[in-house]
Short mmCIF file of C-alpha atoms in Angstrom, two decimals:
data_model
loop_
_atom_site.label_atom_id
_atom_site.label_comp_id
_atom_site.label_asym_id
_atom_site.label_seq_id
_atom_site.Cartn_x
_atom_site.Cartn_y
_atom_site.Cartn_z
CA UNK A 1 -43.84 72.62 -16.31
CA UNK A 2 -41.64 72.31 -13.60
CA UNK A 3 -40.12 68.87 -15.10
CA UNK A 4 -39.22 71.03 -17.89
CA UNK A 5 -37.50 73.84 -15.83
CA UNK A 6 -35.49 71.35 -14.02
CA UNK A 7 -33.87 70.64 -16.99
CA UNK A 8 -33.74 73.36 -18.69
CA UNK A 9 -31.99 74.71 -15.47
CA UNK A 10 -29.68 71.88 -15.55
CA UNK A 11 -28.66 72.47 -19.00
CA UNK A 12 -28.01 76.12 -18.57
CA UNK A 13 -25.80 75.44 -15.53
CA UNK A 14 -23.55 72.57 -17.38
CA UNK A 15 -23.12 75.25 -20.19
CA UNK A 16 -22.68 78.36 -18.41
CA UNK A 17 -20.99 76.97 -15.20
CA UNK A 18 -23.09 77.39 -11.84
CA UNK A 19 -23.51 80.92 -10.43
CA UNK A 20 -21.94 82.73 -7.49
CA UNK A 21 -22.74 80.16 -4.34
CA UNK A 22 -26.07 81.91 -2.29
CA UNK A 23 -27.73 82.41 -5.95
CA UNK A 24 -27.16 78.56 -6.59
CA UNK A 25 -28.49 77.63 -3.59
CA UNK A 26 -31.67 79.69 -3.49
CA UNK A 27 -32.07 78.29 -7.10
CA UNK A 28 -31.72 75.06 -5.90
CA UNK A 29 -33.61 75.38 -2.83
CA UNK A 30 -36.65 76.58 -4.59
CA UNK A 31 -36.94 73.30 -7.18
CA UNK A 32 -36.60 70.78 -4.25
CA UNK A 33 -39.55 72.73 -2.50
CA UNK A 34 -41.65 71.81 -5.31
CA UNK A 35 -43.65 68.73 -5.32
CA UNK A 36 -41.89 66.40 -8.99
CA UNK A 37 -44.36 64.96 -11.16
CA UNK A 38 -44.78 61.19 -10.73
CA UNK A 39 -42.74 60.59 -14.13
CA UNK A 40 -39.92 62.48 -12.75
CA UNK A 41 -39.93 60.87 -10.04
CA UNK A 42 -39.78 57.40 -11.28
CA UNK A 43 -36.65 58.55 -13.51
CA UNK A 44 -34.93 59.34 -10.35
CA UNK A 45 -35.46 56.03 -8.35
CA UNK A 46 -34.37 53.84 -12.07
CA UNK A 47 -32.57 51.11 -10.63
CA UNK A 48 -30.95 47.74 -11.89
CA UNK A 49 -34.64 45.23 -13.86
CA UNK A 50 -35.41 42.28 -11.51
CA UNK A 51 -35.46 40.86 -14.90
CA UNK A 52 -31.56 41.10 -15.32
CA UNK A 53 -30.30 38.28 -16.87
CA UNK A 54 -26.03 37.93 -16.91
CA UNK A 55 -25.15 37.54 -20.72
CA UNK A 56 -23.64 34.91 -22.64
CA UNK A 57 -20.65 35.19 -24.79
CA UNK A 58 -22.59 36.30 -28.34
CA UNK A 59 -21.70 33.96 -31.14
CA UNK A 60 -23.63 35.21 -34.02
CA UNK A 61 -22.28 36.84 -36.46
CA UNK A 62 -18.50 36.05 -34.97
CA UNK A 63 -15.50 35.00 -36.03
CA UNK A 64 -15.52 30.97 -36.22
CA UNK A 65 -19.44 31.35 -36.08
CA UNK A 66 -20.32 32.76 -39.58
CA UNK A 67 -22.79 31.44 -41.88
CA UNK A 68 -22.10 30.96 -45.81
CA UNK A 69 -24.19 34.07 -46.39
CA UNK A 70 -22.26 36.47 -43.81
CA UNK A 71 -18.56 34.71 -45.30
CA UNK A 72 -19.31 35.93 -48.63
CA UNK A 73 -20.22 39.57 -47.23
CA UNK A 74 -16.97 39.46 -45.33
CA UNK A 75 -15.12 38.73 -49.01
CA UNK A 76 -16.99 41.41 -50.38
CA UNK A 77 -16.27 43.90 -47.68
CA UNK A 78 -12.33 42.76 -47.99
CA UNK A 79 -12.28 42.91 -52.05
CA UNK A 80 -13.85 46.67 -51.59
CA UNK A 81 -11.70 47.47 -49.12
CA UNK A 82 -8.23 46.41 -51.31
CA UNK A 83 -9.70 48.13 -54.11
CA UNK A 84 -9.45 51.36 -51.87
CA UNK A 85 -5.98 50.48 -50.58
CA UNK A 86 -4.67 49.96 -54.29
CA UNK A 87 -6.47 53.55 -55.21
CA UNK A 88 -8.92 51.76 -57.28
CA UNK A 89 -11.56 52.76 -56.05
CA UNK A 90 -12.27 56.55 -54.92
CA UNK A 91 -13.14 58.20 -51.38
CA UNK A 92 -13.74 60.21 -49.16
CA UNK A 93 -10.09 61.42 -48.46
CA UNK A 94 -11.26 64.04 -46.15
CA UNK A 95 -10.60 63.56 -42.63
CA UNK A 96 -14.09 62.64 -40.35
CA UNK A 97 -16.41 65.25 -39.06
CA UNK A 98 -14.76 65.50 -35.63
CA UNK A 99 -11.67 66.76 -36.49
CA UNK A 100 -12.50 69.98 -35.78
CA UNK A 101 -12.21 68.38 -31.85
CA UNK A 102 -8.70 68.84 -32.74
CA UNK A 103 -8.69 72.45 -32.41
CA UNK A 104 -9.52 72.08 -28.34
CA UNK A 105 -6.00 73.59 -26.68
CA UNK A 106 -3.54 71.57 -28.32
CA UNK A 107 -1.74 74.43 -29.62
CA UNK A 108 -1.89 76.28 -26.22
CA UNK A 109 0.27 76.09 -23.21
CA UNK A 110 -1.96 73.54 -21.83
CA UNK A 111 -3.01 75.55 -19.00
CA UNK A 112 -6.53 75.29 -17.49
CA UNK A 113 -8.73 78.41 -18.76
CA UNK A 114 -9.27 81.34 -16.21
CA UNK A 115 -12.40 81.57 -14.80
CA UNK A 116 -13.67 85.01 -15.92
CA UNK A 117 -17.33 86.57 -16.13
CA UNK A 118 -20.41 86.61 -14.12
CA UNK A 119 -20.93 82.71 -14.86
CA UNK A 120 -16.76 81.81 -14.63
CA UNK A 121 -16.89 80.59 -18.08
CA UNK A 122 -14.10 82.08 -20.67
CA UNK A 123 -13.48 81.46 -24.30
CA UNK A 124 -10.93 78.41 -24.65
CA UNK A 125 -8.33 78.15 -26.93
CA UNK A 126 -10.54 76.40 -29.04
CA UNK A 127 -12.97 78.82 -29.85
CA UNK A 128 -10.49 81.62 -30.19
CA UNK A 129 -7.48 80.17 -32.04
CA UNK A 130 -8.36 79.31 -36.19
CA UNK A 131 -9.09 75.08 -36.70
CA UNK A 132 -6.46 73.70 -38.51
CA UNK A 133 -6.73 72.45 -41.80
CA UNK A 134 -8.12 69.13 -42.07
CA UNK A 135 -5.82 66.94 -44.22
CA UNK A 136 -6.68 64.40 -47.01
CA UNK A 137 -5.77 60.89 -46.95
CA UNK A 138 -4.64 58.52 -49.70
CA UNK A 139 -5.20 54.67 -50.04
CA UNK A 140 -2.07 53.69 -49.05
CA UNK A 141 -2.50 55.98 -45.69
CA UNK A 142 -5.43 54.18 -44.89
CA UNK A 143 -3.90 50.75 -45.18
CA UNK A 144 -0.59 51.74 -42.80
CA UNK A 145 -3.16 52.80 -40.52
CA UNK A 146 -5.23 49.35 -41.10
CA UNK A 147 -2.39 47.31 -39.81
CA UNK A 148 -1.49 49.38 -36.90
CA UNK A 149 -4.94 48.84 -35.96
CA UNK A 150 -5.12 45.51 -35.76
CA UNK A 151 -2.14 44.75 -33.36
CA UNK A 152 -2.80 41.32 -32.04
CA UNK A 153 -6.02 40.20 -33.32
CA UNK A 154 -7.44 38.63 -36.54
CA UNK A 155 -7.85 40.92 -38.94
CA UNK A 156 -11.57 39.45 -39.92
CA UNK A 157 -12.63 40.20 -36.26
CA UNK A 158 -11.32 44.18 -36.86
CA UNK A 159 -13.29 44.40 -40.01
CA UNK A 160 -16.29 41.95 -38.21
CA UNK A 161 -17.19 44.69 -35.88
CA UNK A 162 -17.46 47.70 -38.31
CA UNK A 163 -20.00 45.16 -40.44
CA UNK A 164 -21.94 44.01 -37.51
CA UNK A 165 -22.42 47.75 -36.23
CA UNK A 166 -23.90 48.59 -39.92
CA UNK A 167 -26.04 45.23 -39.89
CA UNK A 168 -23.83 43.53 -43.00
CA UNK A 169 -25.16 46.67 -44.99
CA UNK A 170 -21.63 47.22 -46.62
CA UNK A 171 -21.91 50.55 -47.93
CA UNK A 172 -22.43 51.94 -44.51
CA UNK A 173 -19.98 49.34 -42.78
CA UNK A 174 -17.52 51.00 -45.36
CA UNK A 175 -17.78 53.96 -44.70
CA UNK A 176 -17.99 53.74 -40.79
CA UNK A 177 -14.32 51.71 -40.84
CA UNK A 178 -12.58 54.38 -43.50
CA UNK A 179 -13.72 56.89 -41.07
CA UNK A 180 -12.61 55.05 -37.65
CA UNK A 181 -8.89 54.67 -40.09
CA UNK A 182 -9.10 58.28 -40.73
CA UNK A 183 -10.29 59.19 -37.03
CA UNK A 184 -7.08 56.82 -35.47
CA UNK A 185 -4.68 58.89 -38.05
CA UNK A 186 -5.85 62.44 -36.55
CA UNK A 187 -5.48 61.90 -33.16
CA UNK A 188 -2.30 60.03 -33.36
CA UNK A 189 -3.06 57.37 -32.07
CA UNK A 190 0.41 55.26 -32.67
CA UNK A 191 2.33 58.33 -31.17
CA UNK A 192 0.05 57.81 -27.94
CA UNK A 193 1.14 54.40 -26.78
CA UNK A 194 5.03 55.23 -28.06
CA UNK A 195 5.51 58.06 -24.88
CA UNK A 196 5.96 56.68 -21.73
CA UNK A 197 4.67 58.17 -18.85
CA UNK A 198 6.44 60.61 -18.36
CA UNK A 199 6.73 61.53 -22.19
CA UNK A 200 2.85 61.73 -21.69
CA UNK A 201 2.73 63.83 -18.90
CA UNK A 202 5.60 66.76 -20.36
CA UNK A 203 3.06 66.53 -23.79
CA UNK A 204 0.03 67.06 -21.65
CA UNK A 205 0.04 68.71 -18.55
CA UNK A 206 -1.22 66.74 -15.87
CA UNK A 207 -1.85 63.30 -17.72
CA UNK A 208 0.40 61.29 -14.90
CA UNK A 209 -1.95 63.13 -12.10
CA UNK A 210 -5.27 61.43 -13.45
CA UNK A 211 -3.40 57.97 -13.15
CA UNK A 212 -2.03 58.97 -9.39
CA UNK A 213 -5.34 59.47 -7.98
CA UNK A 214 -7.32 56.79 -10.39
CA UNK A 215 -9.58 58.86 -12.24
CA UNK A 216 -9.82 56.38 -14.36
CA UNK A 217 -8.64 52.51 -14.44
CA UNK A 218 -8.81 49.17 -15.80
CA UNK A 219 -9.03 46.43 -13.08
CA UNK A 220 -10.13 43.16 -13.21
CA UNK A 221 -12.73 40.97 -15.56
CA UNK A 222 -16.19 39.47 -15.42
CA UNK A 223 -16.42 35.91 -15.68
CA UNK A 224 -17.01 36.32 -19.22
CA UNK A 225 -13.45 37.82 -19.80
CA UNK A 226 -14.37 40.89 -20.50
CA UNK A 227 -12.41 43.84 -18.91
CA UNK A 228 -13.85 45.96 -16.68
CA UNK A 229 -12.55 49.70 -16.55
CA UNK A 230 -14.01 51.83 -13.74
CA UNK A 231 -14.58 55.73 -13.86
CA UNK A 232 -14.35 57.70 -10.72
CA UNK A 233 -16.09 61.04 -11.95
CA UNK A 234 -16.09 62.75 -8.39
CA UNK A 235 -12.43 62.72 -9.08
CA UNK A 236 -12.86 64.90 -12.28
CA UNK A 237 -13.17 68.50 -12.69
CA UNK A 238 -13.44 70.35 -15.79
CA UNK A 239 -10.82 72.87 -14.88
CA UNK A 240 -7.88 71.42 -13.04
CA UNK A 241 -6.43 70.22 -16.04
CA UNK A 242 -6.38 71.11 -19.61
CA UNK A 243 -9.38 69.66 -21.79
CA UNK A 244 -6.33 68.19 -24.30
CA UNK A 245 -5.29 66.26 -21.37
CA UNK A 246 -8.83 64.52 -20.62
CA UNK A 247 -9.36 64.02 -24.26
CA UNK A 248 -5.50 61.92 -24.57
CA UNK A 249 -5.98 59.90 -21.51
CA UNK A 250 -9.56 58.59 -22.32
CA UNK A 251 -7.96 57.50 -25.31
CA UNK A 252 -5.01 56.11 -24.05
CA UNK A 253 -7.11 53.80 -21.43
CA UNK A 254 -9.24 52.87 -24.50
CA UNK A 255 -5.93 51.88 -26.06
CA UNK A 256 -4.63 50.12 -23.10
CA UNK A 257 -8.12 48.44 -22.83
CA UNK A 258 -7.18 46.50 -26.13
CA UNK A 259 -4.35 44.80 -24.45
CA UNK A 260 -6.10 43.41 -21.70
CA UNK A 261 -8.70 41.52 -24.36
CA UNK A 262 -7.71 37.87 -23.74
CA UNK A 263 -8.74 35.86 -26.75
CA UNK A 264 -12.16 34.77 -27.66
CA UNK A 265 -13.39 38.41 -25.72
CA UNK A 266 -14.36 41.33 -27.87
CA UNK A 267 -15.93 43.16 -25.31
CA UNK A 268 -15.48 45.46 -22.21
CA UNK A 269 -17.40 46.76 -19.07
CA UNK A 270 -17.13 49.91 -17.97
CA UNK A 271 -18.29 51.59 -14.56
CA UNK A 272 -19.09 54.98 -13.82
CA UNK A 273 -19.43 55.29 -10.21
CA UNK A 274 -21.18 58.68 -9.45
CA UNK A 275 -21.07 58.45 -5.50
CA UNK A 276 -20.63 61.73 -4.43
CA UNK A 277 -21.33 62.96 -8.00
CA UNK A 278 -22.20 66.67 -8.45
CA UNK A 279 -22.65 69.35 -11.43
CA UNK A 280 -18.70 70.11 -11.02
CA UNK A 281 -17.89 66.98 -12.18
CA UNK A 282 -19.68 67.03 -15.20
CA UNK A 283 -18.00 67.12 -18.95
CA UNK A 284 -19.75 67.64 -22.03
CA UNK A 285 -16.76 67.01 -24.17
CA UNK A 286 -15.61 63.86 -22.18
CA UNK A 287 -19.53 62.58 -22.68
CA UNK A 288 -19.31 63.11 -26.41
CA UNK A 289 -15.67 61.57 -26.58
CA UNK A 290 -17.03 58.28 -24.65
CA UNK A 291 -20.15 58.14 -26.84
CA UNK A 292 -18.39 58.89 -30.35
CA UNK A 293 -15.77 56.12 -29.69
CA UNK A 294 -17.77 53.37 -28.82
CA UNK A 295 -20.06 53.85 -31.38
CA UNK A 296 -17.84 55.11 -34.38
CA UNK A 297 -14.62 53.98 -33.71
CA UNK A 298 -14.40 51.50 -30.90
CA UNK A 299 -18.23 49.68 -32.09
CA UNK A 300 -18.95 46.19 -31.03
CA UNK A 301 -16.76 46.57 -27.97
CA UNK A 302 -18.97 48.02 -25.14
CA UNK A 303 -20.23 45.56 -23.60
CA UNK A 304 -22.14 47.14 -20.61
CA UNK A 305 -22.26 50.35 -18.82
CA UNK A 306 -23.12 50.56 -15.38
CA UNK A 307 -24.11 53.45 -14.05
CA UNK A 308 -23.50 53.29 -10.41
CA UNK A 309 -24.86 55.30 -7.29
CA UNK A 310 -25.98 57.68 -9.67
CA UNK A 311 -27.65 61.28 -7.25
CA UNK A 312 -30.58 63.23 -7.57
CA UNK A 313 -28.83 65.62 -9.53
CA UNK A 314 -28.29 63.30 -12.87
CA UNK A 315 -30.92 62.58 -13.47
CA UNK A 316 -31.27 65.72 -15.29
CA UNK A 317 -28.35 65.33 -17.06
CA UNK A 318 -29.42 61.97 -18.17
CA UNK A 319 -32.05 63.27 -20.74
CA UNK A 320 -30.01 64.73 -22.03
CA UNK A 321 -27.27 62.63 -22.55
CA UNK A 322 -30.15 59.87 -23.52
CA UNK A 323 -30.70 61.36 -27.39
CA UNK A 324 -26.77 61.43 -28.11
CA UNK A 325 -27.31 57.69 -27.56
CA UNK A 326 -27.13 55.01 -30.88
CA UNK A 327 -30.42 53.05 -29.96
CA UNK A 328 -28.18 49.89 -29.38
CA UNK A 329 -25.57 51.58 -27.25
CA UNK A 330 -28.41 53.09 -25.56
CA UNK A 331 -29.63 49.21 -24.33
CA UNK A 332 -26.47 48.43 -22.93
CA UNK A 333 -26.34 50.97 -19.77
CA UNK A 334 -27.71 49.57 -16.63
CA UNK A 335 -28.52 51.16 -13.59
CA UNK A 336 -27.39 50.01 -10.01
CA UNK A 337 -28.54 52.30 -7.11
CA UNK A 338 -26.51 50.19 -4.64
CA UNK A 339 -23.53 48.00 -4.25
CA UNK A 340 -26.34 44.74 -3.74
CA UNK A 341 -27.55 45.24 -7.04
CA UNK A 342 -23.43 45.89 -8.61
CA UNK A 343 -23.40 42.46 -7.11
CA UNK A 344 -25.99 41.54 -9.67
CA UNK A 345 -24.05 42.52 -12.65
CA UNK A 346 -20.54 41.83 -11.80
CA UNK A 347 -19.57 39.21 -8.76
CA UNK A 348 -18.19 39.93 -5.51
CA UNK A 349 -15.59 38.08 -6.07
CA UNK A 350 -14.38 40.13 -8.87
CA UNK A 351 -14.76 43.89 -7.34
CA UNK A 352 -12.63 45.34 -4.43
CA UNK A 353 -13.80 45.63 -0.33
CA UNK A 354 -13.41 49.18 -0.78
CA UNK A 355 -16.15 51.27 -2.71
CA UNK A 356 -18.18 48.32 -3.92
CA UNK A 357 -18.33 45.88 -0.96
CA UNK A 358 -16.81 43.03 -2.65
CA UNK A 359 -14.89 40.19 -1.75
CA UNK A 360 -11.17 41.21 -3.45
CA UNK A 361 -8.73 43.00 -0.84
CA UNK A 362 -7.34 44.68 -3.32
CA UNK A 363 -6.56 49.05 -3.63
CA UNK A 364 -6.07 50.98 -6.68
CA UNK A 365 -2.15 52.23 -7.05
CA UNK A 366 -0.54 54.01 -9.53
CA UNK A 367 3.12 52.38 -9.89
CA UNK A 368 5.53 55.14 -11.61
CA UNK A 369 8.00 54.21 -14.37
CA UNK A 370 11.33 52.68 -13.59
CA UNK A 371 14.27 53.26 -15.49
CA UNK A 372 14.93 51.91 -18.09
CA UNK A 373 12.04 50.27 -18.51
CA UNK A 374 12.07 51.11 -22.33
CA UNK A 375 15.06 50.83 -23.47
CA UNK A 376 14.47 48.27 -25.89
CA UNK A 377 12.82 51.22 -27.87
CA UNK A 378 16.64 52.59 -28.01
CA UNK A 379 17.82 48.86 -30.31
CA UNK A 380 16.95 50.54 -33.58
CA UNK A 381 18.44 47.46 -35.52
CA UNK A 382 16.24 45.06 -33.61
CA UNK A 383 12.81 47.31 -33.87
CA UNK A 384 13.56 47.20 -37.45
CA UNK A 385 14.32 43.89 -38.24
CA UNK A 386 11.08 43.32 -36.02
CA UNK A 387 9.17 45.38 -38.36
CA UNK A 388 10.01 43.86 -41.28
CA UNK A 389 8.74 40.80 -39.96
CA UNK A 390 5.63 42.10 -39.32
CA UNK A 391 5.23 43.28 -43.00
CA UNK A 392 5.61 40.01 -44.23
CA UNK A 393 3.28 38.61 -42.39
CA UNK A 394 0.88 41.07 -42.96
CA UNK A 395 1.72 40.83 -47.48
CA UNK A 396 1.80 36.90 -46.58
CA UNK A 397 -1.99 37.99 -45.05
CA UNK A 398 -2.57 40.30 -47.62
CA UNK A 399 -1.80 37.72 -50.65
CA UNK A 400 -3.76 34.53 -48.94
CA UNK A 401 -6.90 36.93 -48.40
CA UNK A 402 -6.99 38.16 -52.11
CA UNK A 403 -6.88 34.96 -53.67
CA UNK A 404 -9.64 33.83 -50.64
CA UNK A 405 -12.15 36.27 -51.97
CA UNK A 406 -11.92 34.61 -55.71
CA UNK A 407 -13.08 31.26 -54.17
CA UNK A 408 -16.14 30.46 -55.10
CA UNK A 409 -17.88 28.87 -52.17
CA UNK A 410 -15.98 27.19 -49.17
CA UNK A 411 -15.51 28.25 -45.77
CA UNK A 412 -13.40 30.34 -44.09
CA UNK A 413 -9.68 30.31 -44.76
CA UNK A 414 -7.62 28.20 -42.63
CA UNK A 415 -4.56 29.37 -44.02
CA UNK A 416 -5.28 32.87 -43.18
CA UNK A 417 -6.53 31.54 -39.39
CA UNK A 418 -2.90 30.56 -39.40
CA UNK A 419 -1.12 33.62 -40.38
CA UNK A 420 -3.43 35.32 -37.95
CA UNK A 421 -2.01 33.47 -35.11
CA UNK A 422 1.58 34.05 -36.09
CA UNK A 423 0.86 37.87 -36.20
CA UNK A 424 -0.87 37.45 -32.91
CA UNK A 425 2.77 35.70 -31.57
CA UNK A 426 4.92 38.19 -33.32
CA UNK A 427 3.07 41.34 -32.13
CA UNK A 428 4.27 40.21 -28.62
CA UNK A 429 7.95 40.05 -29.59
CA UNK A 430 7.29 43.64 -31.36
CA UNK A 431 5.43 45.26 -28.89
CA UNK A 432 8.27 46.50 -26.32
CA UNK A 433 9.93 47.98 -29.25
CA UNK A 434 6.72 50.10 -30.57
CA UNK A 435 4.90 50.47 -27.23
CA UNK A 436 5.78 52.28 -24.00
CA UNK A 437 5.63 50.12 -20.78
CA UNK A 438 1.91 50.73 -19.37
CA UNK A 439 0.57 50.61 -16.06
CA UNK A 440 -0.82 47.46 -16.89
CA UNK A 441 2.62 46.05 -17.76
CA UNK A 442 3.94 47.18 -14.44
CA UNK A 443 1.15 45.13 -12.48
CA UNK A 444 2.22 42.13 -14.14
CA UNK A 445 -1.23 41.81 -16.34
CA UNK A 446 -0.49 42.94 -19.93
CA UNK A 447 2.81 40.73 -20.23
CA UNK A 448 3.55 38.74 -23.74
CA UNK A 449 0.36 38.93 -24.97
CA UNK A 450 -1.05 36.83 -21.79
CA UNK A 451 -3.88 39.09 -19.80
CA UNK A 452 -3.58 38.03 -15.67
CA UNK A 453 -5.77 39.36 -13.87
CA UNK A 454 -5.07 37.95 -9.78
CA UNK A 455 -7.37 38.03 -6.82
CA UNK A 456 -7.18 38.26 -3.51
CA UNK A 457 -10.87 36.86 -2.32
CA UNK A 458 -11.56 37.24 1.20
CA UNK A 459 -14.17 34.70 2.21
CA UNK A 460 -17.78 36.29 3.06
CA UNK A 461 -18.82 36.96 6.63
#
């Protein structure tokens, strides 16, 4: 019983805001005083298996590593998919079933909302102000969208992803990726990583202050390659900056994430340190942004979550958060109580002195925009003689694949594999012309399509 007030408690209080201070505390005072059940207990002492195992980089089901069956489900999937593009086929032109996460203050002056009430929780803009109309999409939207999508990488390994997240079942795998096209063409996505900073931060109040005190990061990858991007949620609270604001920068990291993907890596870590975590730093509508991406329109790409340090307190909050879960993105969260068992998971080597006792002397810093950084987004003529370039690679792409998909038999394309890699080359001549100078770019790691991470080890004492 009082396992199920705990919770119950805890999920009043993350709705409703916490109540004036000396009720709180009694509140709080009065569950602690009361012996847990054993299986509460245990949930609150989950730490990192002894059976952990570090993982291998997957092959199955990859590009370069398919089977005859899973290269004639690819064709299929790609012959579909064209027959949309060309408006041969009908769909769902409506736009996914989160756009109504568009309606959350974007239209308002971006200003946090004032505490009011008993509880110190106000209606938002969103649940005062009408949704806007969702619009409808045509064929040839989706397939501007397709190849803004892909950037640098092969288009097989886009569409790859979507298939492997449905298990080759088609249908679904459709209908996932249309969405995740739809999804990228709502939240304006392109427009995102065309503002610089500072662009960013007029748009959205506050977006330059979450990079300044590294709410939120990419730094560094696991011998496997894959990024790791570390979330400082002690750092966050709901109400010092508009929700709009949260919402873009999660997005924009996820973006920036993509550029740091050397090749042959498809997938990321991410770390959500909770030291010092509390209620106040909780967010329902960051959780469900985190979960919905990586599982509709980011799939395939998380490839751990640690949960780090996590209190007392979130435990809670965890089952909660547990049933949102997919089943598979559910299996990929570990649990590290300490910075020994971090070590487990990611190497010293590879995670700063500070914070996580590791072995790189190394300190998170913003580094603001120069000037003039982007001016090469000013040389109209060049952008556009740079985008038609692109196009005919990607109708070169287009042509090769179509007349792939009538083969009966054979392997993979080569030819395509080829006009992949000259995309891949080309994006990194367009980029600076269609993309605002990141952080990333600044610290010298996203440059011309090479990822560099450097570290400084400090030998162990």
């Amino acid at each position: 019983m009082i396992h199920f007030f705990y919770f119950v408690l805890l999920k009043f209080f993350s709705i409703f805001g916490p109540p004036p201070f000396l009720l709180f505390s009694s509140l709080l005072f009065l569950l602690l005083s009361i012996p847990l059940p054993p299986i509460v207990t245990l949930q609150f002492t989950m730490s990192l298996s002894p059976t952990y195992v570090q993982p291998v980089i997957p092959t199955e089901g990859r590009l370069g590593h398919l089977n005859q069956e899973q290269i004639e489900k690819l064709k299929q999937f790609w012959e579909r998919l064209y027959d949309i593009f060309d408006g041969k086929t009908p769909f769902d032109q409506t736009a996914p079933s989160s756009f109504k996460g568009q309606a959350r203050d974007e239209e308002g002056d971006g200003a946090p909302a004032q505490k009011s009430g008993w509880f110190g929780r106000s209606k938002s803009a969103s649940e005062t102000s009408t949704a806007p109309v969702a619009p409808r999409f045509t064929g040839k939207d989706l397939y501007k969208a397709f190849w803004k999508l892909t950037m640098m990488d092969h288009p097989d390994l886009i569409v790859l992803k979507f298939i492997r997240a449905r298990k080759w079942v088609l249908d679904d795998a459709l209908k996932m990726f249309l969405n995740a096209l739809k999804w990228r063409i709502v939240e304006r996505l392109d427009e995102l990583v065309e503002l610089s900073d500072v662009e960013l931060d007029a748009k959205y109040p506050k977006f330059i202050e979450q990079m300044r005190i590294g709410k939120g990061y990419l730094r560094g990858a696991d011998p496997l390659g894959r990024p790791m991007s570390v979330v400082n949620t002690r750092l966050h609270h709901k109400a010092d900056q508009p929700a709009e604001t949260i919402h873009r920068f999660t997005l924009y990291t996820m973006e920036c994430g993509r550029t740091v993907l050397p090749v042959g890596s498809e997938t990321v870590i991410v770390i959500f340190d909770l030291s010092n975590f509390g209620l106040d730093n909780m967010d329902w509508g960051f959780v469900r942004l985190f979960v919905q991406c990586f599982e509709s329109y980011y799939p395939e790409t998380l490839g751990v979550c640690v949960v780090h340090r996590a209190p007392f307190v979130f435990w809670g909050l965890w089952k909660l958060i547990q049933p949102l879960l997919d089943p598979v993105v559910a299996t990929k969260f570990v649990f590290t109580r300490n910075n020994a068992e971090l070590h487990k998971v990611i190497p010293r080597e590879r995670l700063p002195i500070t914070h996580y006792d590791g072995l790189d002397d190394w300190k998170y810093q913003y580094v603001p925009a120069s000037e003039g950084e982007n001016d090469c987004m000013k040389d109209l003529t060049r952008k556009e003689e740079l985008l038609n370039e692109r196009q005919a690679l990607e109708t070169k792409f287009d042509v090769m694949t179509r007349a792939w998909i009538k083969e009966a038999g054979g392997k993979n394309s080569d030819e395509r594999d080829e006009i992949a890699k000259e995309m891949r080359e080309q994006y990194t001549r367009l980029s600076p012309y269609i993309r605002a100078v990141s952080l990333y770019m600044r610290w010298g790691v996203a440059v011309d399509g090479e990822v560099n991470w450097t570290y400084n080890v400090k030998a162990e004492e």
